[in-house]
Amino acid sequence: YIGFILAAVILVEKVITVAHKDVRREATAFIVDFIIQVFLPIVYFSIRLGQISSSKASILETVGVDGLAGVPWSSRSVSLASKVGQFFDGLGKFEDKLINESLMGTFYFVHATAALFRLIFQTSAHPRTAILVNTMIHAAGDLWHF
């Protein structure tokens, strides 16, 4: 819940900052800041909160008694095909959770990279750092193809 509160504080700060400036000139910067600092974190925290609240059920159905740990390997009354099927069902659910976790890591990496680029571009407000930022902007094409 702290992430939601932080996003709300950042949104209020951005609105107050833009309210004291030329809104038309600052609209693009405000929209970019809103997406990177407010919208994407809220999306991430919302998805993560849902994952955390359902984590107990996820553990039980993947590796717990309803998943991989619940396969009755020692039971003679259950056929081998049923045991193997139950094992691979649990393994498939576990793999789905791993893929979901990998996607969340990728989402967070993209968001962090966007925030880093935003920070670098905002340092161009100072004349001396603007030289560095503008040099990197002009060299980006050459660096990309290097």
PDB file of C-alpha atoms in Angstrom:
ATOM      1  CA  TYR A   1       0.000   0.000   0.000  1.00  0.00           C
ATOM      2  CA  ILE A   2       2.978   2.288   0.443  1.00  0.00           C
ATOM      3  CA  GLY A   3       3.545   2.245  -3.322  1.00  0.00           C
ATOM      4  CA  PHE A   4       0.004   3.521  -3.935  1.00  0.00           C
ATOM      5  CA  ILE A   5       0.481   6.318  -1.401  1.00  0.00           C
ATOM      6  CA  LEU A   6       3.822   7.255  -2.957  1.00  0.00           C
ATOM      7  CA  ALA A   7       2.259   7.363  -6.434  1.00  0.00           C
ATOM      8  CA  ALA A   8      -0.505   9.649  -5.131  1.00  0.00           C
ATOM      9  CA  VAL A   9       2.047  11.995  -3.538  1.00  0.00           C
ATOM     10  CA  ILE A  10       4.050  12.134  -6.790  1.00  0.00           C
ATOM     11  CA  LEU A  11       0.869  12.850  -8.764  1.00  0.00           C
ATOM     12  CA  VAL A  12      -0.056  15.744  -6.450  1.00  0.00           C
ATOM     13  CA  GLU A  13       3.494  17.101  -6.713  1.00  0.00           C
ATOM     14  CA  LYS A  14       3.417  16.931 -10.535  1.00  0.00           C
ATOM     15  CA  VAL A  15       0.018  18.646 -10.748  1.00  0.00           C
ATOM     16  CA  ILE A  16       1.134  21.457  -8.431  1.00  0.00           C
ATOM     17  CA  THR A  17       4.389  21.887 -10.390  1.00  0.00           C
ATOM     18  CA  VAL A  18       2.626  22.093 -13.751  1.00  0.00           C
ATOM     19  CA  ALA A  19      -0.120  24.365 -12.392  1.00  0.00           C
ATOM     20  CA  HIS A  20       2.444  27.114 -11.822  1.00  0.00           C
ATOM     21  CA  LYS A  21       3.873  26.868 -15.357  1.00  0.00           C
ATOM     22  CA  ASP A  22       2.674  27.139 -18.927  1.00  0.00           C
ATOM     23  CA  VAL A  23       0.415  24.068 -19.171  1.00  0.00           C
ATOM     24  CA  ARG A  24       0.640  23.763 -22.955  1.00  0.00           C
ATOM     25  CA  ARG A  25       4.423  23.759 -22.934  1.00  0.00           C
ATOM     26  CA  GLU A  26       4.664  21.347 -20.017  1.00  0.00           C
ATOM     27  CA  ALA A  27       1.922  18.935 -21.169  1.00  0.00           C
ATOM     28  CA  THR A  28       4.240  16.421 -22.839  1.00  0.00           C
ATOM     29  CA  ALA A  29       6.635  16.332 -19.891  1.00  0.00           C
ATOM     30  CA  PHE A  30       3.706  15.997 -17.501  1.00  0.00           C
ATOM     31  CA  ILE A  31       2.235  13.076 -19.469  1.00  0.00           C
ATOM     32  CA  VAL A  32       5.593  11.280 -19.613  1.00  0.00           C
ATOM     33  CA  ASP A  33       6.157  11.845 -15.897  1.00  0.00           C
ATOM     34  CA  PHE A  34       2.618  10.695 -15.126  1.00  0.00           C
ATOM     35  CA  ILE A  35       3.071   7.471 -17.077  1.00  0.00           C
ATOM     36  CA  ILE A  36       6.529   6.666 -15.681  1.00  0.00           C
ATOM     37  CA  GLN A  37       6.092   7.848 -12.092  1.00  0.00           C
ATOM     38  CA  VAL A  38       2.395   7.219 -11.401  1.00  0.00           C
ATOM     39  CA  PHE A  39       0.643   4.953 -13.896  1.00  0.00           C
ATOM     40  CA  LEU A  40       3.249   2.204 -14.388  1.00  0.00           C
ATOM     41  CA  PRO A  41       3.992   1.837 -10.651  1.00  0.00           C
ATOM     42  CA  ILE A  42       0.265   1.609  -9.885  1.00  0.00           C
ATOM     43  CA  VAL A  43      -0.129  -1.099 -12.530  1.00  0.00           C
ATOM     44  CA  TYR A  44       2.882  -2.969 -11.136  1.00  0.00           C
ATOM     45  CA  PHE A  45       1.782  -2.676  -7.500  1.00  0.00           C
ATOM     46  CA  SER A  46      -1.773  -3.723  -8.384  1.00  0.00           C
ATOM     47  CA  ILE A  47      -0.610  -6.863 -10.161  1.00  0.00           C
ATOM     48  CA  ARG A  48       1.897  -7.632  -7.406  1.00  0.00           C
ATOM     49  CA  LEU A  49      -0.724  -7.125  -4.697  1.00  0.00           C
ATOM     50  CA  GLY A  50      -3.002  -9.624  -6.428  1.00  0.00           C
ATOM     51  CA  GLN A  51      -0.146 -12.103  -6.678  1.00  0.00           C
ATOM     52  CA  ILE A  52       0.729 -11.722  -3.010  1.00  0.00           C
ATOM     53  CA  SER A  53      -2.865 -12.144  -1.877  1.00  0.00           C
ATOM     54  CA  SER A  54      -3.211 -15.346  -3.920  1.00  0.00           C
ATOM     55  CA  SER A  55       0.255 -16.704  -3.118  1.00  0.00           C
ATOM     56  CA  LYS A  56      -0.944 -19.223  -0.516  1.00  0.00           C
ATOM     57  CA  ALA A  57      -3.337 -20.825  -3.003  1.00  0.00           C
ATOM     58  CA  SER A  58      -0.650 -20.685  -5.709  1.00  0.00           C
ATOM     59  CA  ILE A  59       1.833 -22.530  -3.526  1.00  0.00           C
ATOM     60  CA  LEU A  60      -0.703 -25.193  -2.636  1.00  0.00           C
ATOM     61  CA  GLU A  61      -1.727 -25.806  -6.254  1.00  0.00           C
ATOM     62  CA  THR A  62       1.806 -25.838  -7.694  1.00  0.00           C
ATOM     63  CA  VAL A  63       4.218 -27.419  -5.222  1.00  0.00           C
ATOM     64  CA  GLY A  64       1.935 -28.079  -2.257  1.00  0.00           C
ATOM     65  CA  VAL A  65      -0.470 -30.892  -1.465  1.00  0.00           C
ATOM     66  CA  ASP A  66      -2.687 -30.054  -4.439  1.00  0.00           C
ATOM     67  CA  GLY A  67       0.291 -29.981  -6.806  1.00  0.00           C
ATOM     68  CA  LEU A  68       3.625 -31.742  -7.042  1.00  0.00           C
ATOM     69  CA  ALA A  69       3.801 -32.789  -3.378  1.00  0.00           C
ATOM     70  CA  GLY A  70       0.340 -34.330  -3.598  1.00  0.00           C
ATOM     71  CA  VAL A  71       1.173 -36.945  -6.231  1.00  0.00           C
ATOM     72  CA  PRO A  72       0.481 -40.335  -4.572  1.00  0.00           C
ATOM     73  CA  TRP A  73       3.647 -42.065  -5.796  1.00  0.00           C
ATOM     74  CA  SER A  74       3.491 -44.813  -3.146  1.00  0.00           C
ATOM     75  CA  SER A  75      -0.189 -45.618  -3.694  1.00  0.00           C
ATOM     76  CA  ARG A  76      -0.849 -48.920  -5.451  1.00  0.00           C
ATOM     77  CA  SER A  77      -4.507 -48.090  -6.095  1.00  0.00           C
ATOM     78  CA  VAL A  78      -3.690 -45.151  -8.403  1.00  0.00           C
ATOM     79  CA  SER A  79      -2.433 -45.985 -11.890  1.00  0.00           C
ATOM     80  CA  LEU A  80       0.964 -44.825 -13.081  1.00  0.00           C
ATOM     81  CA  ALA A  81      -0.652 -42.862 -15.924  1.00  0.00           C
ATOM     82  CA  SER A  82      -2.786 -40.951 -13.401  1.00  0.00           C
ATOM     83  CA  LYS A  83       0.251 -40.209 -11.227  1.00  0.00           C
ATOM     84  CA  VAL A  84       2.288 -39.002 -14.189  1.00  0.00           C
ATOM     85  CA  GLY A  85      -0.649 -36.920 -15.425  1.00  0.00           C
ATOM     86  CA  GLN A  86      -1.090 -35.320 -12.003  1.00  0.00           C
ATOM     87  CA  PHE A  87       2.663 -34.665 -11.825  1.00  0.00           C
ATOM     88  CA  PHE A  88       2.766 -32.949 -15.223  1.00  0.00           C
ATOM     89  CA  ASP A  89      -0.381 -30.931 -14.414  1.00  0.00           C
ATOM     90  CA  GLY A  90       1.340 -29.614 -11.282  1.00  0.00           C
ATOM     91  CA  LEU A  91       4.525 -29.016 -13.235  1.00  0.00           C
ATOM     92  CA  GLY A  92       2.575 -27.066 -15.881  1.00  0.00           C
ATOM     93  CA  LYS A  93       0.966 -24.864 -13.208  1.00  0.00           C
ATOM     94  CA  PHE A  94       4.382 -24.285 -11.655  1.00  0.00           C
ATOM     95  CA  GLU A  95       5.848 -23.353 -15.036  1.00  0.00           C
ATOM     96  CA  ASP A  96       2.985 -20.894 -15.605  1.00  0.00           C
ATOM     97  CA  LYS A  97       3.832 -19.190 -12.315  1.00  0.00           C
ATOM     98  CA  LEU A  98       7.511 -19.017 -13.289  1.00  0.00           C
ATOM     99  CA  ILE A  99       6.651 -17.482 -16.678  1.00  0.00           C
ATOM    100  CA  ASN A 100       4.371 -14.967 -14.937  1.00  0.00           C
ATOM    101  CA  GLU A 101       7.184 -14.063 -12.530  1.00  0.00           C
ATOM    102  CA  SER A 102       9.595 -13.637 -15.453  1.00  0.00           C
ATOM    103  CA  LEU A 103       7.132 -11.302 -17.191  1.00  0.00           C
ATOM    104  CA  MET A 104       6.806  -9.230 -14.016  1.00  0.00           C
ATOM    105  CA  GLY A 105      10.607  -8.986 -13.830  1.00  0.00           C
ATOM    106  CA  THR A 106      10.706  -7.806 -17.446  1.00  0.00           C
ATOM    107  CA  PHE A 107       7.942  -5.262 -16.782  1.00  0.00           C
ATOM    108  CA  TYR A 108       9.832  -3.911 -13.779  1.00  0.00           C
ATOM    109  CA  PHE A 109      13.104  -3.766 -15.770  1.00  0.00           C
ATOM    110  CA  VAL A 110      11.445  -1.778 -18.581  1.00  0.00           C
ATOM    111  CA  HIS A 111       9.886   0.576 -16.036  1.00  0.00           C
ATOM    112  CA  ALA A 112      13.201   1.077 -14.198  1.00  0.00           C
ATOM    113  CA  THR A 113      15.009   1.695 -17.501  1.00  0.00           C
ATOM    114  CA  ALA A 114      12.402   4.266 -18.532  1.00  0.00           C
ATOM    115  CA  ALA A 115      12.762   5.991 -15.159  1.00  0.00           C
ATOM    116  CA  LEU A 116      16.552   6.030 -15.573  1.00  0.00           C
ATOM    117  CA  PHE A 117      16.334   7.589 -19.047  1.00  0.00           C
ATOM    118  CA  ARG A 118      13.832  10.127 -17.730  1.00  0.00           C
ATOM    119  CA  LEU A 119      16.259  11.057 -14.956  1.00  0.00           C
ATOM    120  CA  ILE A 120      19.160  11.372 -17.402  1.00  0.00           C
ATOM    121  CA  PHE A 121      17.140  13.603 -19.753  1.00  0.00           C
ATOM    122  CA  GLN A 122      15.985  15.798 -16.883  1.00  0.00           C
ATOM    123  CA  THR A 123      19.570  16.469 -15.866  1.00  0.00           C
ATOM    124  CA  SER A 124      19.910  18.445 -19.104  1.00  0.00           C
ATOM    125  CA  ALA A 125      18.256  21.359 -17.310  1.00  0.00           C
ATOM    126  CA  HIS A 126      21.702  22.318 -16.018  1.00  0.00           C
ATOM    127  CA  PRO A 127      23.913  23.754 -18.796  1.00  0.00           C
ATOM    128  CA  ARG A 128      26.988  21.648 -18.002  1.00  0.00           C
ATOM    129  CA  THR A 129      25.158  18.352 -17.789  1.00  0.00           C
ATOM    130  CA  ALA A 130      23.150  19.320 -20.863  1.00  0.00           C
ATOM    131  CA  ILE A 131      26.357  19.034 -22.889  1.00  0.00           C
ATOM    132  CA  LEU A 132      26.734  15.418 -21.786  1.00  0.00           C
ATOM    133  CA  VAL A 133      23.089  14.558 -22.335  1.00  0.00           C
ATOM    134  CA  ASN A 134      22.972  16.175 -25.776  1.00  0.00           C
ATOM    135  CA  THR A 135      26.202  14.389 -26.748  1.00  0.00           C
ATOM    136  CA  MET A 136      24.640  11.050 -25.767  1.00  0.00           C
ATOM    137  CA  ILE A 137      21.460  11.885 -27.684  1.00  0.00           C
ATOM    138  CA  HIS A 138      23.401  12.729 -30.851  1.00  0.00           C
ATOM    139  CA  ALA A 139      25.635   9.657 -30.450  1.00  0.00           C
ATOM    140  CA  ALA A 140      22.781   7.242 -29.675  1.00  0.00           C
ATOM    141  CA  GLY A 141      22.419   6.091 -33.278  1.00  0.00           C
ATOM    142  CA  ASP A 142      26.127   5.408 -33.651  1.00  0.00           C
ATOM    143  CA  LEU A 143      26.295   3.688 -30.265  1.00  0.00           C
ATOM    144  CA  TRP A 144      23.287   1.542 -31.128  1.00  0.00           C
ATOM    145  CA  HIS A 145      24.896   0.320 -34.352  1.00  0.00           C
ATOM    146  CA  PHE A 146      28.295  -0.190 -32.747  1.00  0.00           C
TER     147      PHE A 146
END
